[in-house]
XYZ file of C-alpha atoms in Angstrom:
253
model
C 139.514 21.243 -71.517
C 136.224 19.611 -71.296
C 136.085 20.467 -67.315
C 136.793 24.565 -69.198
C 133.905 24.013 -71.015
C 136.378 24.054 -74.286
C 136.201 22.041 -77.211
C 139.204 20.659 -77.720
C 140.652 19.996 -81.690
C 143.562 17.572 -82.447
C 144.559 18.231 -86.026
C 147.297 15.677 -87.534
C 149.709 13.478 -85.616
C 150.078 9.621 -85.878
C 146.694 7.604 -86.167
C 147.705 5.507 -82.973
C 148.009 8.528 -80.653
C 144.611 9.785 -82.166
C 143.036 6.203 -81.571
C 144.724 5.761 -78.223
C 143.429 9.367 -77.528
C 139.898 8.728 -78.425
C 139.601 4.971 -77.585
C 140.195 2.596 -75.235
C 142.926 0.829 -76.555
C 146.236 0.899 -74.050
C 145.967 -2.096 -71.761
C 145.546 -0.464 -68.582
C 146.308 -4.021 -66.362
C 146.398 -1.564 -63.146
C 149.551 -3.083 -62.125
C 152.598 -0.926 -61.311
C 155.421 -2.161 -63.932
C 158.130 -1.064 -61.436
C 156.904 -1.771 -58.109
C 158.952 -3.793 -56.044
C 161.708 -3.692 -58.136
C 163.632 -0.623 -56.887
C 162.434 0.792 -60.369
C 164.678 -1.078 -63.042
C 163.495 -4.563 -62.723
C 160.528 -4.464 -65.234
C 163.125 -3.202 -67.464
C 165.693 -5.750 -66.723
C 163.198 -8.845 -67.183
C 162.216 -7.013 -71.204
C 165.799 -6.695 -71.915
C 166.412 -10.538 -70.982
C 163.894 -11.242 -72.601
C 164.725 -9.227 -75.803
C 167.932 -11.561 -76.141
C 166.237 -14.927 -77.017
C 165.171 -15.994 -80.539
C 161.657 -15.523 -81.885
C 161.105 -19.065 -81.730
C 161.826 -19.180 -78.170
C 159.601 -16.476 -77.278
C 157.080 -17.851 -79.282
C 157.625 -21.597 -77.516
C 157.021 -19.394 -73.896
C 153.974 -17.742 -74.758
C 152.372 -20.946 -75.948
C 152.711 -22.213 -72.674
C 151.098 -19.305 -70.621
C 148.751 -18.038 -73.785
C 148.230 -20.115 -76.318
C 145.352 -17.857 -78.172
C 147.477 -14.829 -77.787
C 150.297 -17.322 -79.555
C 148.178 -18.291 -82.494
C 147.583 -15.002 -83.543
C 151.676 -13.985 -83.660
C 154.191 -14.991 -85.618
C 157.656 -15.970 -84.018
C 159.155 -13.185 -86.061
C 157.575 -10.530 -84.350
C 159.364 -10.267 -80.937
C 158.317 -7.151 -80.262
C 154.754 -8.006 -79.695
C 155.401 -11.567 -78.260
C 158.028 -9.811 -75.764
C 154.745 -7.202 -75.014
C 152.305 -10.511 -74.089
C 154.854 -12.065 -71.937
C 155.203 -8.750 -70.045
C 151.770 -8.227 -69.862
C 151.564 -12.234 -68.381
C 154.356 -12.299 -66.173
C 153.130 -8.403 -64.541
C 149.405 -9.643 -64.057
C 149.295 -13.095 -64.065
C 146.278 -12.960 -66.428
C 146.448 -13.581 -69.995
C 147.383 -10.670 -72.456
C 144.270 -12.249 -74.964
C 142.037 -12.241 -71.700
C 142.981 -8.883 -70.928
C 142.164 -8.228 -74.694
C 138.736 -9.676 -74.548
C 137.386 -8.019 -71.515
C 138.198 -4.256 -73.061
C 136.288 -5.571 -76.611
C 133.850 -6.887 -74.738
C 132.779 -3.630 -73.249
C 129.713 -1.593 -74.330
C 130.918 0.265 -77.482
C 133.910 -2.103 -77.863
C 134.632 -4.124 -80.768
C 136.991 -6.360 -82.522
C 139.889 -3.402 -82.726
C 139.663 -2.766 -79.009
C 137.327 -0.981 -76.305
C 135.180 1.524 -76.191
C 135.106 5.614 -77.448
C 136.448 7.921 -74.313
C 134.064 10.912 -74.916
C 131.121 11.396 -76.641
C 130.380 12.521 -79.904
C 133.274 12.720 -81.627
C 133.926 14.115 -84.746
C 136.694 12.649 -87.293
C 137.951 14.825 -90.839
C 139.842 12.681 -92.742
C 141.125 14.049 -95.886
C 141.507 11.527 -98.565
C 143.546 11.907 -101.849
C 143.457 10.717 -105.058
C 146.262 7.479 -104.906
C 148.017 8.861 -108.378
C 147.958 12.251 -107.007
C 149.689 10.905 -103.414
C 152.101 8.198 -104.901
C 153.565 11.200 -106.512
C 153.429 13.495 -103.644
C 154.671 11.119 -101.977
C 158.281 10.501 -104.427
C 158.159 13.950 -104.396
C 158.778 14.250 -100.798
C 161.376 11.028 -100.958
C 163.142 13.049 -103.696
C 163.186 16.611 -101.016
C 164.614 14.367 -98.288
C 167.399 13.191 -100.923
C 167.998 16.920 -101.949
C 168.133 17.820 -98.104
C 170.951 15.561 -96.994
C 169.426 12.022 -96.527
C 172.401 9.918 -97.844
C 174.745 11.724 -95.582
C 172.423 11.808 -92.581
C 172.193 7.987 -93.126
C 175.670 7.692 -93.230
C 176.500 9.327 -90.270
C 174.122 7.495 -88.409
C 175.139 4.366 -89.939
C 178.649 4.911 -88.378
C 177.500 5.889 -85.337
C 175.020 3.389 -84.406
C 174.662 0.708 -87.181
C 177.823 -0.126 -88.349
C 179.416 -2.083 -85.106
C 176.304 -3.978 -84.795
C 175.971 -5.098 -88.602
C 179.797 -6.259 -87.885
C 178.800 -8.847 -84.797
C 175.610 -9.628 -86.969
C 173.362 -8.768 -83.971
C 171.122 -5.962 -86.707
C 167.683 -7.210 -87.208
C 166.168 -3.968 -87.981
C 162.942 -5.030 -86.499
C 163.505 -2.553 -83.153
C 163.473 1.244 -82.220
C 164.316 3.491 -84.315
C 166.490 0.803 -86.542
C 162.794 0.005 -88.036
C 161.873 3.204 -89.241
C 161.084 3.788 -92.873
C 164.217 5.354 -94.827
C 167.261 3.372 -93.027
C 166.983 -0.610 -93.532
C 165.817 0.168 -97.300
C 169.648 1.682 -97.780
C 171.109 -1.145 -96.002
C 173.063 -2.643 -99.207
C 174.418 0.730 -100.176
C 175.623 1.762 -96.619
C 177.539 -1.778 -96.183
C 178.753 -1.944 -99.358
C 182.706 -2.902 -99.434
C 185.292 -0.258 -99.937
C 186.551 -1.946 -102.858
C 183.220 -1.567 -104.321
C 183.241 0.801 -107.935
C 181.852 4.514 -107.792
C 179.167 2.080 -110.254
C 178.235 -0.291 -107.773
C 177.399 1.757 -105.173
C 175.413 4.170 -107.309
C 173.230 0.828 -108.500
C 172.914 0.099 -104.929
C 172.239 3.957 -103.634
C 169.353 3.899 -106.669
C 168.142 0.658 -105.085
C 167.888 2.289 -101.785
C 165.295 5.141 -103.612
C 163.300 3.136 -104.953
C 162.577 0.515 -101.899
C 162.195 3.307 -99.961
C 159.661 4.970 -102.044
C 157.785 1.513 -102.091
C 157.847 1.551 -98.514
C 156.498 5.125 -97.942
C 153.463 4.319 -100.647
C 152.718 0.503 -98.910
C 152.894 2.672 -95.878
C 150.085 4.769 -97.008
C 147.960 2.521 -98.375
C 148.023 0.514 -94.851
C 147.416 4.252 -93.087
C 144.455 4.585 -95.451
C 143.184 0.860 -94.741
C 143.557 1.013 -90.945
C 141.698 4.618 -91.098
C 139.134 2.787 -92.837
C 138.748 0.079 -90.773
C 139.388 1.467 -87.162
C 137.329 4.877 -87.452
C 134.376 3.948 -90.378
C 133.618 0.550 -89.522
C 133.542 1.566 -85.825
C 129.933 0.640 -83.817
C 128.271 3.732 -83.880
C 129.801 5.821 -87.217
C 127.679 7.976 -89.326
C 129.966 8.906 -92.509
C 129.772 11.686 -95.117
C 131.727 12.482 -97.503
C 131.542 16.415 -98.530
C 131.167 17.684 -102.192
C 133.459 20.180 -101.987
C 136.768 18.122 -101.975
C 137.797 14.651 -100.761
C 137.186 15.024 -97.088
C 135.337 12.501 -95.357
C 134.003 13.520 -91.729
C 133.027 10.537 -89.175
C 130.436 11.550 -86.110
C 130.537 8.878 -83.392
C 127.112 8.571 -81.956
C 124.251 6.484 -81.030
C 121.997 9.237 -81.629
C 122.334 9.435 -85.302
């Protein structure tokens, strides 16, 4: 678009496709993942390594990357499983790999540089009484819509063998998603439970997963906040029309 002489406009979508979009953040190690593995083998090693324990992973990583190891916990095996990847592919460090794209002119603390000049960021903020009640609103339309029996449909599908063999941890794909592990008391409830229990339990189920959607918000707000206005070179005003904030990226202002 740029080449077109256009200017291009991305309006919505999740914040990390807008930040990978505008900055430098994916690790780009320029290794090929699959090469010289007939094409499955990267996948193969993440799967293995998928099947050990936290602690384990966390034990392994302290050996290769010990900074990269103080800063995760041994519960989160997704991102410990990501740093051994990114150590076994390169041979380098995943917090060295870190450091040199921070370190780069325009980089900072949340990762490297802008990709193209001048950007220009609208955020529109809301009042937090006004969105904590859009937001059980909207919890409230997805009950009206079908949720429950969406969840247990899925729940058969997909959950309920692994919940049996005790292998759910809820911590990967789309098992981690807001608005399924919140009803996870209701949708394993025994069959012997009353028509009393498992409306306490389905009630339960709202209201954590309202809590989560709000939390979720707030942490949207605070990682706007922190990745696009405390960025190096952000000039922010707010307008005083509404509750739109716009962000323009450049040294020039």
């Amino acid at each position: 678009m740029h080449g077109r002489n256009k200017l291009p406009v991305i309006v919505g979508g999740t914040n990390y496709y807008i930040e990978s979009l505008l900055w430098k953040v994916l690790l780009d190690t320029g290794k090929n993942e699959e090469s010289g593995d007939g094409g499955d083998g990267a996948q193969k090693r993440e799967l293995k390594l998928k099947k050990l324990d936290g602690a384990e992973l966390h034990k392994r990583l302290v050996e290769v990357d010990p900074e990269m190891a103080a800063m995760l916990h041994p519960n989160d095996k997704r991102k410990l499983v990501r740093s051994l990847q990114v150590h076994e592919q390169t041979g380098v460090p995943h917090s060295r790999w870190l450091e040199e794209q921070r370190g780069q002119e325009g980089g900072n603390g949340l990762g490297g540089p802008l990709r193209y000049p001048d950007p220009c960021i609208f955020w529109l903020q809301a009042d937090m009484d006004a969105l904590d009640r859009r937001l059980d609103a909207r919890v409230d339309e997805m009950l009206s819509a079908g949720l429950i029996e969406e969840l247990r449909d899925f729940h058969v599908r997909y959950n309920q063998q692994r919940v049996q063999d005790d292998s759910q941890d809820y911590q990967h794909g789309i098992f981690q998603s807001i608005g399924f592990k919140e009803f996870h008391d209701f949708l394993t409830a025994p069959e012997s439970s009353t028509k009393e229990e498992k409306d306490t339990l389905r009630d339960k189920g709202i209201e954590a997963l309202k809590i989560a959607t709000k939390r979720y918000a707030r942490k949207q707000n605070k990682w706007v906040k922190n990745r696009f206005l405390k960025s190096k070179y952000p000039s922010t005003t707010s307008c005083s029309m509404c509750s739109c904030v716009f962000v323009l990226h450049s040294p020039v202002l």
